[in-house]
XYZ file of C-alpha atoms in Angstrom:
771
model
C 0.000 0.000 0.000
C 1.434 3.369 -0.943
C 1.749 6.190 1.575
C -1.233 8.199 0.259
C -3.563 5.211 0.514
C -2.367 4.402 4.023
C -2.863 7.992 5.198
C -6.379 7.973 3.732
C -7.185 4.717 5.476
C -5.756 5.912 8.804
C -8.010 9.007 8.700
C -11.223 7.436 7.414
C -11.216 3.732 8.332
C -8.111 2.804 10.347
C -7.001 -0.823 10.392
C -5.470 -2.473 13.494
C -1.978 -2.114 12.025
C -2.499 1.680 11.817
C -2.614 1.996 15.619
C 0.237 4.251 16.710
C 1.012 5.272 13.121
C 2.370 8.795 12.887
C 3.901 9.895 9.577
C 7.250 11.663 9.864
C 8.107 14.936 8.171
C 10.276 13.046 5.714
C 7.342 10.719 4.939
C 5.063 13.666 4.224
C 7.734 15.389 2.139
C 7.574 12.418 -0.271
C 3.948 13.208 -1.066
C 3.384 14.959 -4.362
C 1.326 18.135 -4.389
C -1.529 16.209 -6.001
C -1.304 13.526 -3.280
C -1.685 16.313 -0.744
C -4.705 17.667 -2.627
C -6.251 14.206 -2.370
C -5.676 13.989 1.391
C -6.773 17.455 2.564
C -10.533 16.970 1.879
C -10.405 13.740 3.906
C -8.489 15.515 6.707
C -11.152 18.245 6.848
C -13.805 15.578 7.239
C -12.151 14.025 10.311
C -13.850 15.295 13.442
C -16.278 14.551 16.223
C -16.037 12.481 19.372
C -15.049 8.847 19.647
C -12.597 8.834 16.730
C -9.500 6.660 16.999
C -6.451 8.604 18.090
C -4.628 7.673 14.876
C -7.272 9.409 12.726
C -6.877 12.698 14.552
C -3.099 12.357 14.676
C -2.797 11.756 10.928
C -5.307 14.538 10.189
C -3.188 17.091 12.049
C -0.032 15.880 10.284
C -1.685 16.234 6.862
C -3.069 19.686 7.690
C 0.345 20.827 8.952
C 1.918 19.718 5.678
C -0.858 21.460 3.729
C -0.133 24.736 5.488
C 3.504 24.594 4.328
C 2.982 23.513 0.714
C 0.920 24.332 -2.367
C -1.416 21.331 -2.838
C -2.819 20.649 -6.308
C -6.383 19.437 -6.594
C -7.822 17.375 -9.402
C -11.401 18.327 -10.367
C -12.547 15.242 -8.409
C -10.578 16.404 -5.334
C -12.193 19.863 -5.624
C -15.603 18.211 -5.574
C -14.641 16.143 -2.519
C -13.384 19.317 -0.849
C -16.730 21.069 -1.261
C -18.632 17.960 -0.164
C -16.458 17.812 2.963
C -17.234 21.461 3.690
C -20.962 20.792 3.389
C -20.748 17.619 5.502
C -18.955 19.550 8.249
C -21.693 22.172 8.608
C -23.760 20.079 11.044
C -20.916 19.577 13.510
C -18.849 22.743 12.996
C -21.732 25.184 12.371
C -19.292 26.868 10.016
C -17.244 26.131 6.911
C -13.751 27.215 5.894
C -14.706 28.818 2.579
C -11.156 30.093 2.037
C -9.979 26.480 1.930
C -12.648 25.656 -0.673
C -11.824 28.684 -2.815
C -8.135 27.831 -2.530
C -8.804 24.346 -3.878
C -10.378 25.842 -7.012
C -7.419 28.187 -7.490
C -5.096 25.172 -7.386
C -7.290 22.946 -9.557
C -5.426 20.979 -12.217
C -8.321 20.889 -14.692
C -11.688 22.462 -15.484
C -13.751 23.275 -12.423
C -16.507 20.764 -11.679
C -20.113 21.888 -11.317
C -20.204 23.046 -7.701
C -23.308 25.249 -7.821
C -25.305 23.047 -5.447
C -22.721 22.684 -2.628
C -21.800 26.372 -3.063
C -25.444 27.432 -2.582
C -25.767 25.124 0.433
C -22.655 26.591 2.070
C -23.571 30.231 1.461
C -27.205 29.885 2.502
C -26.214 28.099 5.725
C -23.668 30.751 6.659
C -25.996 33.637 5.821
C -28.716 32.144 7.981
C -26.217 31.614 10.788
C -24.904 35.195 10.391
C -21.357 33.930 9.791
C -19.670 36.298 7.366
C -16.173 36.302 8.882
C -14.613 35.367 5.499
C -16.313 38.042 3.354
C -14.162 37.725 0.224
C -14.423 33.935 0.211
C -18.177 34.173 0.905
C -18.621 36.446 -2.110
C -16.468 34.140 -4.267
C -18.353 30.963 -3.341
C -21.670 32.808 -3.747
C -20.608 33.664 -7.302
C -20.215 29.940 -7.976
C -23.653 29.302 -6.484
C -25.432 31.516 -9.016
C -26.929 35.014 -9.350
C -29.615 34.589 -6.692
C -27.253 33.501 -3.932
C -24.680 36.106 -5.045
C -27.282 38.881 -4.625
C -28.215 37.522 -1.199
C -24.571 37.421 -0.095
C -23.932 40.941 -1.430
C -26.929 42.348 0.455
C -25.869 40.573 3.637
C -22.321 41.963 3.378
C -23.737 45.415 2.651
C -25.329 45.297 6.069
C -22.077 44.292 7.788
C -19.678 46.685 6.047
C -19.227 50.317 6.979
C -18.009 53.284 4.976
C -18.810 54.382 1.410
C -15.397 53.303 0.082
C -15.942 49.760 1.420
C -19.449 49.631 -0.062
C -18.177 50.858 -3.425
C -15.572 48.083 -3.378
C -18.291 45.524 -2.549
C -20.242 46.542 -5.656
C -17.088 46.272 -7.759
C -16.138 42.832 -6.417
C -19.687 41.483 -6.821
C -19.489 42.232 -10.538
C -16.272 40.287 -11.147
C -16.112 37.036 -13.071
C -16.264 34.048 -10.735
C -12.606 33.062 -11.308
C -11.551 36.594 -10.345
C -13.699 36.529 -7.222
C -12.071 33.265 -6.172
C -8.642 34.819 -6.734
C -9.537 37.773 -4.471
C -10.341 35.379 -1.607
C -6.638 34.474 -1.501
C -5.836 37.908 -0.045
C -7.693 37.433 3.246
C -6.655 34.426 5.313
C -7.365 35.788 8.775
C -10.034 33.216 9.631
C -8.576 30.034 8.196
C -6.217 27.687 9.981
C -5.979 24.979 7.328
C -5.308 26.831 4.057
C -1.965 26.631 2.232
C 0.297 29.683 1.967
C -1.159 32.362 -0.336
C -0.146 32.060 -3.963
C 3.067 34.065 -4.383
C 1.808 35.767 -7.554
C -1.721 36.502 -6.314
C -1.397 40.293 -6.365
C 0.146 40.373 -9.830
C -2.776 38.278 -11.070
C -5.291 40.461 -9.232
C -3.682 43.598 -10.664
C -4.330 42.203 -14.151
C -8.104 41.829 -13.538
C -9.902 44.075 -16.059
C -11.125 47.274 -14.454
C -9.331 46.821 -11.109
C -6.689 49.501 -11.770
C -9.406 52.042 -12.628
C -11.379 51.132 -9.514
C -8.211 51.344 -7.372
C -7.481 54.853 -8.624
C -11.048 55.942 -7.938
C -10.921 54.552 -4.395
C -7.573 56.157 -3.555
C -8.618 59.507 -5.039
C -11.796 59.385 -2.928
C -9.637 58.769 0.148
C -7.306 61.650 -0.745
C -10.248 64.016 -1.197
C -11.677 63.042 2.191
C -8.320 63.679 3.851
C -8.053 67.052 2.104
C -11.486 67.991 3.474
C -10.468 66.978 7.010
C -7.273 69.025 6.819
C -9.247 72.015 5.471
C -11.800 71.791 8.287
C -14.640 70.883 5.934
C -15.058 67.533 7.726
C -14.601 67.056 11.467
C -11.332 65.594 12.718
C -11.609 62.559 14.979
C -8.531 60.594 16.004
C -8.049 57.528 13.776
C -11.643 57.801 12.482
C -11.026 59.189 8.998
C -11.655 55.706 7.581
C -13.473 52.669 8.904
C -11.607 49.346 9.254
C -13.469 48.032 6.204
C -12.373 51.072 4.198
C -8.771 50.641 5.354
C -8.819 47.037 4.089
C -10.353 48.084 0.754
C -7.810 50.885 0.287
C -4.989 48.478 1.160
C -6.090 46.210 -1.666
C -6.302 49.172 -4.036
C -2.842 50.370 -3.036
C -1.341 46.920 -3.682
C -2.931 46.736 -7.122
C -1.590 50.183 -8.058
C 1.861 49.426 -6.609
C 2.052 46.041 -8.327
C 1.302 47.770 -11.643
C 3.692 50.636 -10.758
C 1.011 53.108 -11.843
C 2.542 56.491 -12.810
C -0.239 58.501 -11.109
C 0.334 56.881 -7.713
C 3.409 58.751 -6.327
C 1.769 62.188 -6.557
C -1.434 60.862 -4.979
C 0.403 59.256 -2.049
C 2.552 62.375 -1.565
C -0.667 64.151 -0.627
C -2.501 61.297 1.078
C 0.240 60.118 3.465
C 0.925 63.463 5.198
C -2.824 64.074 5.426
C -3.507 60.841 7.340
C -0.398 61.226 9.536
C -0.769 64.679 11.092
C -3.899 66.146 12.690
C -5.212 69.487 11.400
C -5.089 70.632 15.028
C -2.159 70.441 17.444
C -3.298 66.980 18.557
C -0.672 64.236 18.619
C -3.124 61.687 17.255
C -3.473 60.865 13.554
C -6.486 61.156 11.245
C -5.930 57.498 10.281
C -3.149 55.533 11.885
C -4.783 52.387 10.490
C -4.526 53.501 6.861
C -0.943 54.725 7.341
C 0.146 51.308 8.587
C -1.868 49.532 5.873
C -0.124 51.511 3.124
C 3.263 50.749 4.678
C 2.295 47.059 4.749
C 1.413 47.404 1.055
C 4.894 48.879 0.560
C 6.351 45.760 2.151
C 4.680 43.761 -0.624
C 5.373 46.158 -3.520
C 7.848 48.878 -2.538
C 8.791 51.738 -4.816
C 11.527 54.310 -4.158
C 8.946 57.121 -4.281
C 6.768 55.493 -1.629
C 9.731 54.667 0.617
C 10.851 58.305 0.432
C 7.311 59.508 1.200
C 7.038 57.208 4.226
C 10.371 58.452 5.582
C 9.233 62.045 5.128
C 5.993 61.298 7.001
C 7.905 59.537 9.766
C 9.769 62.769 10.528
C 6.563 64.816 10.813
C 4.351 62.531 12.908
C 3.617 63.910 16.379
C 2.457 60.677 17.989
C 5.366 59.281 20.036
C 4.814 55.614 19.214
C 4.253 55.851 15.465
C 7.858 56.666 14.376
C 9.140 53.613 16.271
C 6.594 51.363 14.564
C 7.362 52.904 11.174
C 11.080 52.286 11.717
C 10.370 48.591 12.291
C 8.142 48.378 9.228
C 10.588 50.318 7.036
C 13.286 47.702 7.648
C 11.073 45.148 5.887
C 10.253 47.668 3.156
C 13.960 48.289 2.497
C 14.669 44.564 2.260
C 11.747 44.083 -0.126
C 12.773 47.043 -2.310
C 16.205 45.553 -2.869
C 14.527 42.419 -4.232
C 12.286 44.377 -6.625
C 15.055 45.030 -9.085
C 12.891 46.558 -11.833
C 12.188 49.669 -9.713
C 14.731 49.572 -6.857
C 17.242 52.009 -8.349
C 14.740 54.554 -9.643
C 15.250 57.905 -7.902
C 12.363 60.337 -7.335
C 12.911 63.887 -8.566
C 13.521 66.040 -5.456
C 13.168 69.348 -7.327
C 15.843 72.023 -7.840
C 18.844 71.704 -5.499
C 19.935 75.386 -5.912
C 17.679 78.300 -5.017
C 17.986 82.049 -4.515
C 16.901 83.073 -1.014
C 17.151 86.663 0.222
C 20.100 87.563 -2.002
C 21.993 84.369 -1.156
C 22.360 81.149 -3.134
C 21.266 78.086 -1.175
C 22.420 74.692 -2.430
C 21.840 71.144 -1.303
C 25.157 69.414 -1.986
C 25.576 65.661 -2.061
C 28.883 63.971 -1.294
C 28.615 61.079 1.126
C 25.575 62.804 2.597
C 23.232 65.686 1.854
C 24.143 69.097 3.282
C 22.694 72.600 3.030
C 25.225 75.277 2.054
C 24.990 79.004 1.265
C 26.992 81.209 -1.085
C 27.298 84.954 -1.655
C 29.088 86.272 -4.730
C 30.467 82.775 -5.432
C 31.977 82.605 -1.936
C 30.979 79.767 0.389
C 29.598 80.862 3.756
C 29.679 79.106 7.090
C 26.235 78.246 8.352
C 22.923 79.913 7.536
C 23.123 83.679 6.977
C 21.321 85.672 9.669
C 19.018 87.488 7.170
C 17.825 84.129 5.837
C 17.140 82.829 9.355
C 15.277 86.024 10.244
C 13.353 86.932 7.098
C 12.925 83.688 5.156
C 11.864 81.101 7.698
C 9.433 79.321 5.370
C 12.012 79.005 2.571
C 14.618 77.790 5.078
C 12.216 75.156 6.364
C 11.568 73.997 2.789
C 15.303 73.731 2.180
C 15.869 71.724 5.335
C 12.978 69.445 4.359
C 14.661 69.029 0.972
C 17.883 67.951 2.702
C 15.903 65.368 4.659
C 14.229 64.073 1.496
C 17.555 63.770 -0.319
C 19.096 62.059 2.709
C 16.204 59.591 2.733
C 16.785 58.903 -0.980
C 20.473 58.214 -0.324
C 19.597 55.752 2.433
C 17.046 54.020 0.207
C 19.527 53.848 -2.695
C 22.341 52.367 -0.596
C 20.070 49.749 0.956
C 18.596 48.826 -2.412
C 22.055 48.426 -3.936
C 23.358 46.290 -1.079
C 20.194 44.237 -0.822
C 20.383 43.514 -4.550
C 23.494 41.359 -4.112
C 21.470 38.161 -3.714
C 19.437 38.930 -6.841
C 22.704 39.275 -8.787
C 20.982 42.023 -10.751
C 22.474 43.677 -13.807
C 21.304 46.548 -16.001
C 22.231 48.091 -19.353
C 25.318 50.290 -19.291
C 23.502 53.233 -20.895
C 20.749 53.294 -18.313
C 23.236 52.852 -15.467
C 25.379 55.718 -16.777
C 22.507 58.143 -17.346
C 20.195 57.349 -14.420
C 22.751 56.546 -11.703
C 26.346 57.497 -12.487
C 25.485 60.991 -13.787
C 22.549 61.544 -11.441
C 22.970 64.560 -9.141
C 21.956 62.627 -6.037
C 22.980 59.055 -6.858
C 26.272 59.905 -8.551
C 28.538 60.248 -5.481
C 27.258 56.975 -4.038
C 27.620 55.117 -7.344
C 31.117 56.481 -8.026
C 32.385 55.216 -4.664
C 31.388 51.612 -5.415
C 33.136 48.986 -7.526
C 31.194 47.816 -10.581
C 31.628 45.100 -13.163
C 30.975 45.830 -16.832
C 30.556 43.054 -19.396
C 33.094 44.017 -22.059
C 32.555 40.788 -24.038
C 30.111 37.885 -23.631
C 30.905 36.341 -20.251
C 33.901 38.644 -19.684
C 33.484 41.190 -16.872
C 35.865 44.026 -16.020
C 35.829 45.588 -12.546
C 35.961 49.413 -12.415
C 35.787 52.142 -9.800
C 34.059 55.165 -11.416
C 35.709 57.469 -8.876
C 38.925 56.961 -10.857
C 37.216 58.239 -14.010
C 38.148 55.277 -16.210
C 35.324 53.356 -17.882
C 35.637 50.896 -20.780
C 34.225 51.788 -24.181
C 31.179 49.507 -24.402
C 27.776 49.774 -26.131
C 24.797 51.035 -24.188
C 23.267 47.560 -23.973
C 26.333 46.052 -22.265
C 25.456 44.781 -18.795
C 26.618 46.359 -15.514
C 26.445 44.798 -12.046
C 27.863 45.487 -8.594
C 31.200 43.827 -7.923
C 31.199 41.224 -5.139
C 34.412 39.750 -3.686
C 33.100 36.182 -3.926
C 33.490 36.405 -7.708
C 37.120 37.555 -7.481
C 40.491 36.037 -6.666
C 42.085 36.978 -3.296
C 44.798 39.080 -4.968
C 42.174 41.211 -6.738
C 40.274 41.694 -3.474
C 43.466 42.830 -1.730
C 44.178 45.270 -4.560
C 40.752 46.870 -4.293
C 41.055 47.151 -0.504
C 44.432 48.864 -0.818
C 43.026 51.273 -3.409
C 40.013 52.144 -1.224
C 42.369 52.942 1.648
C 44.844 54.909 -0.486
C 42.099 57.067 -2.015
C 40.274 57.398 1.335
C 36.975 56.322 -0.244
C 34.290 55.769 2.380
C 31.950 53.249 0.787
C 28.215 53.504 1.666
C 28.271 49.850 2.745
C 30.894 47.118 3.026
C 31.917 46.140 -0.472
C 35.681 45.924 -0.882
C 35.930 44.697 2.716
C 32.832 42.509 2.476
C 33.017 39.140 4.197
C 32.550 36.026 2.068
C 31.378 32.632 3.290
C 32.203 29.529 1.293
C 30.812 26.057 1.869
C 32.984 24.081 4.297
C 33.718 20.328 4.130
C 31.583 19.863 7.257
C 28.636 21.572 5.534
C 29.100 19.467 2.418
C 28.871 16.409 4.677
C 25.744 17.483 6.607
C 24.140 18.302 3.278
C 21.034 20.277 4.212
C 22.091 22.330 7.234
C 25.010 24.237 8.708
C 26.141 24.246 12.346
C 28.809 26.897 11.711
C 27.038 29.354 14.029
C 25.477 26.848 16.444
C 26.096 26.660 20.224
C 26.530 30.399 20.789
C 24.885 32.333 23.618
C 23.463 35.722 22.639
C 21.576 38.632 24.157
C 18.180 37.681 22.829
C 16.465 41.090 22.682
C 19.390 42.572 20.771
C 19.382 39.650 18.370
C 15.626 39.953 17.831
C 16.072 43.662 17.014
C 18.783 42.745 14.490
C 16.446 40.226 12.863
C 14.043 43.066 12.146
C 16.793 45.444 11.048
C 18.036 42.962 8.434
C 14.570 42.060 7.117
C 14.223 38.662 8.850
C 10.909 37.468 10.309
C 10.784 35.725 13.665
C 8.380 35.036 16.489
C 9.251 36.173 19.991
C 10.803 33.719 22.436
C 9.509 33.709 26.007
C 8.060 31.685 28.894
C 4.880 30.629 27.106
C 3.663 27.686 25.067
C 5.925 27.280 22.055
C 8.119 30.177 23.176
C 11.208 28.068 23.802
C 12.274 27.799 20.139
C 11.781 29.614 16.862
C 13.206 30.102 13.391
C 14.220 33.485 12.017
C 13.415 33.489 8.282
C 14.486 35.644 5.357
C 13.577 35.360 1.683
C 16.409 35.953 -0.795
C 17.054 36.264 -4.527
C 13.687 37.755 -5.500
C 11.771 35.093 -3.605
C 13.567 32.023 -4.961
C 15.481 31.043 -1.804
C 14.736 31.084 1.905
C 17.126 30.870 4.855
C 16.033 29.713 8.328
C 18.070 30.230 11.513
C 16.965 28.180 14.520
C 17.451 29.635 18.000
C 16.216 28.673 21.458
C 15.619 30.299 24.825
C 18.693 29.082 26.684
C 19.047 30.962 29.972
C 18.039 33.949 32.061
C 20.401 36.387 33.799
C 18.169 38.561 35.957
C 16.069 40.547 33.483
C 18.231 39.402 30.563
C 17.089 36.595 28.230
C 19.860 34.529 26.676
C 19.282 32.769 23.358
C 21.168 29.735 22.165
C 21.875 29.395 18.451
C 21.362 26.269 16.395
C 21.275 25.220 12.745
C 20.968 27.263 9.566
C 18.839 25.673 6.833
C 17.818 26.714 3.346
C 14.754 26.092 1.200
C 13.908 26.719 -2.446
C 10.532 27.785 -3.796
C 9.155 25.004 -5.975
C 5.687 25.410 -7.506
C 4.829 28.062 -4.924
C 5.945 26.008 -1.879
C 9.202 25.905 0.085
C 11.221 22.678 -0.182
C 14.366 21.965 1.836
C 17.499 22.436 -0.271
C 20.981 21.001 -0.179
C 23.610 23.599 0.669
C 25.649 22.590 -2.373
C 22.727 23.569 -4.632
C 22.660 27.185 -3.459
C 24.270 29.893 -5.596
C 27.503 30.762 -3.725
C 26.544 34.450 -3.515
C 23.144 33.665 -1.943
C 24.748 31.305 0.589
C 27.443 33.847 1.441
C 25.054 36.764 1.986
C 22.708 34.664 4.150
C 25.556 33.363 6.319
C 26.918 36.905 6.585
C 23.650 37.953 8.219
C 23.811 35.052 10.687
C 27.427 35.884 11.495
C 26.298 39.452 12.175
C 23.567 38.270 14.546
C 26.000 36.122 16.513
C 28.974 38.470 16.405
C 27.090 41.577 17.521
C 24.875 40.014 20.189
C 27.084 37.243 21.611
C 27.655 37.536 25.356
C 31.332 37.008 24.526
C 31.373 40.749 23.819
C 30.488 41.499 27.467
C 33.512 41.691 29.799
C 31.845 40.444 33.002
C 29.668 37.406 33.627
C 28.781 35.458 36.745
C 29.928 31.863 37.138
C 27.950 29.270 35.250
C 27.398 28.236 31.659
C 27.358 31.789 30.196
C 30.734 32.524 31.786
C 32.233 29.251 30.528
C 30.996 30.127 27.039
C 32.566 33.592 27.385
C 35.973 32.075 28.202
C 35.655 29.542 25.365
C 35.030 32.285 22.819
C 38.027 34.301 24.028
C 40.319 31.518 22.804
C 38.260 30.486 19.750
C 39.345 31.111 16.167
C 38.161 34.350 14.594
C 35.013 34.200 12.495
C 34.818 35.701 9.025
C 33.678 39.167 10.166
C 36.530 39.358 12.686
C 39.056 38.253 10.034
C 37.814 41.044 7.764
C 38.156 43.449 10.687
C 41.722 42.229 11.149
C 42.451 42.853 7.453
C 41.108 46.398 7.759
C 43.152 47.099 10.891
C 46.336 45.921 9.163
C 45.759 48.721 6.647
C 44.444 51.369 9.057
C 46.952 51.160 11.915
C 50.132 52.012 9.938
C 48.485 55.332 9.015
C 47.889 56.340 12.652
C 50.077 57.996 15.275
C 49.892 54.904 17.487
C 51.275 52.598 14.768
C 54.540 52.101 16.680
C 52.661 50.911 19.763
C 50.405 48.398 18.000
C 50.833 44.992 16.469
C 48.459 42.238 15.468
C 49.095 38.825 16.964
C 46.658 36.173 15.784
C 43.239 37.002 17.187
C 44.426 40.043 19.180
C 45.456 43.639 18.639
C 48.389 44.123 21.019
C 48.762 47.688 22.355
C 51.854 48.779 24.286
C 51.015 51.520 26.751
C 53.258 53.361 29.202
C 51.898 51.416 32.173
C 51.043 47.996 30.723
C 50.636 45.994 27.513
C 47.117 45.054 26.431
C 45.499 42.518 24.108
C 42.222 43.529 22.447
C 40.228 40.636 20.986
C 39.440 41.316 17.326
C 36.072 39.596 17.569
C 34.596 40.790 20.852
C 36.748 43.918 21.492
C 37.337 42.672 25.061
C 40.702 43.405 26.679
C 43.210 41.513 28.833
C 46.389 42.926 30.363
C 49.794 41.268 30.252
C 51.530 39.474 31.818
C 48.769 37.583 33.672
C 45.831 38.081 31.222
C 43.754 39.989 33.757
C 40.556 41.245 32.138
C 40.156 45.003 31.786
C 36.621 46.352 31.702
C 36.119 49.583 29.742
C 32.563 50.763 29.177
C 32.426 51.977 25.547
C 31.476 55.599 24.972
C 29.039 56.421 22.155
C 31.351 58.726 20.252
C 33.276 58.358 17.035
C 36.967 58.666 16.292
C 36.396 62.036 14.665
C 38.968 63.024 12.075
C 41.777 61.011 13.689
C 41.288 57.853 11.666
C 39.878 57.131 8.218
C 37.629 54.046 8.158
C 36.768 52.569 4.748
C 33.370 51.418 6.032
C 31.139 52.035 9.004
C 31.258 49.343 11.689
C 30.705 49.879 15.390
C 32.999 47.042 16.538
C 35.921 48.249 14.387
C 35.533 51.798 15.689
C 35.320 50.471 19.265
C 38.564 48.497 18.932
C 40.385 51.515 17.530
C 39.053 53.868 20.214
C 40.233 51.447 22.912
C 43.624 51.180 21.204
C 44.054 54.981 21.189
C 43.043 55.156 24.834
C 45.385 52.396 26.010
C 48.359 53.539 23.920
C 48.300 56.664 26.102
C 47.312 54.907 29.341
C 49.409 57.330 31.394
C 46.918 60.091 30.495
C 43.793 58.171 31.546
C 41.846 59.990 34.256
C 38.931 57.570 34.730
C 39.505 56.082 38.188
C 37.550 52.898 37.447
C 39.954 52.118 34.587
C 43.115 53.241 36.403
C 42.306 51.079 39.420
C 42.162 47.977 37.210
C 45.366 48.876 35.365
C 47.437 49.635 38.464
C 46.153 46.665 40.461
C 48.530 44.216 38.797
C 51.071 46.553 37.259
C-alpha cells in the first residue's frame, strides 16, 4: 500500500496495524502536491467524538503539511473538498470557505459543477450570520449563481461600513467568478488549514480588467476626504477618517496600483500620506493611523523608491510618540523588499531644484557622502545659515531643510537597495546605469564610490571604480552589475582594498571589505544544514532587534507555550530562496534573556511552496550573503562581547570564545586594521598577533580581541573592563566602512596607547592593580 492510501485509510477507516502510526516529516515530504490535494478533503472531514487517536493524529499531520505547501487538486478532489465542507456544517456550524476557494485556485483541470454545494454553504452561513470570510463568501456565492450572489452581497452590505468599502463591494460582486475566487486568496485571517497564499496573487489580481481604474477611484476618494479633514470641511476625529473596512479596501487598491507601478500613484500618495499622519489641530493623534500602517504594509509587498521616500518624510513629521518607532520597524522590511524588486529599486524620485535664490543668497543642497545645506554669496561659500535668511525667510529655510531630509532619505534608500540587490545578482544596461545613476545629481557620489563590473565581451566582466574616471568603451546595452568579492580572486580583493584605503573612499556599505562565506567540508557532509554558528549564547532582545533590522521574520521567544524555540526566516534572490536560523531560549540572567543558536537551513521555492534544499545547490553568492547575516547576529549580540559574567554556563561560554578562532567578520576586521593602523600615530605601539590587537602603553601591555573587542592585560591576562562611549573617532582615523565594533577596537587602542593620560579612576584602578 502506498503512503497516500495508508494515510487515507488511517483518517477514514483505520485498520489495526495503523494503531500508533504517525507519519514523519520526511514521509510527508515524499507526497506529491496532487497527493496532498487528495488527502486534505479527507483531513477536513475528520472530526467529532469517539474517533481513533490515529485518525486525529494523521489529520493534524496532513493539515500541517498542507499549510507549508501548495497542494494541487484534481477536479474530483475539488468536488470532494466542497462535499467535505458541506458535511462539516452540522458539527462545525461553520465552513472554511477560504480552503474551498483555494482548492479551485489550485485545480489541475476544469472546475466541476459546484453550484449546489456552493449554494448550500452560502445559505447556511448567511442564515447563521457567519460572514467572517467576506471575500471567500462572495467568491463561493458567485459559484452558487446570481440569486445567492445577490443575497450574499446584500448581507455583506449590512455588515460593512463606509462608502469606500461599499463601493468596493459593488465592484467585487461584478467580477467574473474566477476573479472573485482569486480575491479570496488575499484574506486568510479566519482560516487555519489553508496553504500559503499564492506568491503571484497580487500580480494576477492587478491584471483583472477594471481593477486599476477602480483602485485609482478609491484612492482619489480617500485623498479628497483627507483634504477635506485638513481644510476643516469635515470634522477631525482621532483615527476615524476611515473605517476598518475602508482601510482594508484601500490596502487592496494600493497593492494593485503598486504592483502595476502606476505612474499617477506617487503624486497621490505624496498628498494622502501626510494628510492621514498629522492632525489638522495640534493633537498628537493621527487622522488614520490604520490607513498609514496599511499603506506601509502594502509597501512591504510592492515597494517603490517614491513610496519609501514619502514614508520616511511622514515619519519625521508625525507627532504621535509611538508611530515613528513602529514605522522604523516596518521600514526595515520595506527596504529589504525594495532591494529584491530590481525593476524599480534604483529609480530615484525627482527632489526638485537643489539650488535656489533666497534673500540675495544662493542656497544649495550638496551631495557627497551625505546631503548638506550650504549658502553662497558672490560665489563665496559661507559658514552656516546667513542671519538674514534665518530672520526673514523662515518658510524658505524650512523647505530647504525638508529638501535635505528628502535627499538624505533617498540616499539611504539607494544604498540599501544596492546592497540588498546582491542576492538577486541584478544587472542593467550600461547606458541606463550611466545616465540614471552614475550621472545623477543625487545618486552619482554613491555610485562612483562603489566597484562595478561591466561586461566588455560575452561572459567577460571588467571591474571598475568610477571614482577613478576610467570606464571601458562599451555599447549602451552592455550589462553592468555590482562587484562582489566572492566572484574575485584573493589578490584582486586585496588590490581593491588597498586602493580604497589609499584614495580614502568611504563606501556607503561594506563592499571591498565585504566578508565572504564559502561552503565548508563539514557543511558538504551534513548536506542540508550548517552548524557553523550553532552553540553560541546571545543577548536575545538585541538579536531579535537585528532580525528586524536585516529584514528577517521571527516570532518572539519567552516563557509561554511554544516560546522556547523559533526560526528566524528571510527570503532571498527575489523570492527564490529562503534561509532559516533556529534559535532557542537558553538561559536567564536577571532581566536578561539569553538565546542559544542552532542550525541554519535553506529552502527553495518550488511550484509556490518551500522545499528543503541542499547547501551545495545554493548559488555561492546567496549562501554567502545569508551566512553573513547570521554571522552578524552572533557576532554583535554574543555575550562574549560582554567583559563580566557570573559563574555558570554563560561565563564558561565567554571564556571559550576568548580563545576560539576568529570568524569571518573578525578576520575582515583584522584585514582592515592591518591597513588602518600604519596610518595612525599609534602605529609604533600596535601589532596584530593572531586574534588580538596588542597595544603597548606606558603602564602595561594590552590585548584587544578582534572579535569581541574585550581586553586583557599582560603578563597575567587579567581582564580590563572599559565601558564603551558612544562617540566616534572624529577626524583622527579614516575608516573605509562604518562598523561599530571596528571603531570600538580603535578607540580602545588609542586610549590604552596613552594609558598614562587616563583619568577615569575605574579604569586606572584595574590597570594599576597588577602593574
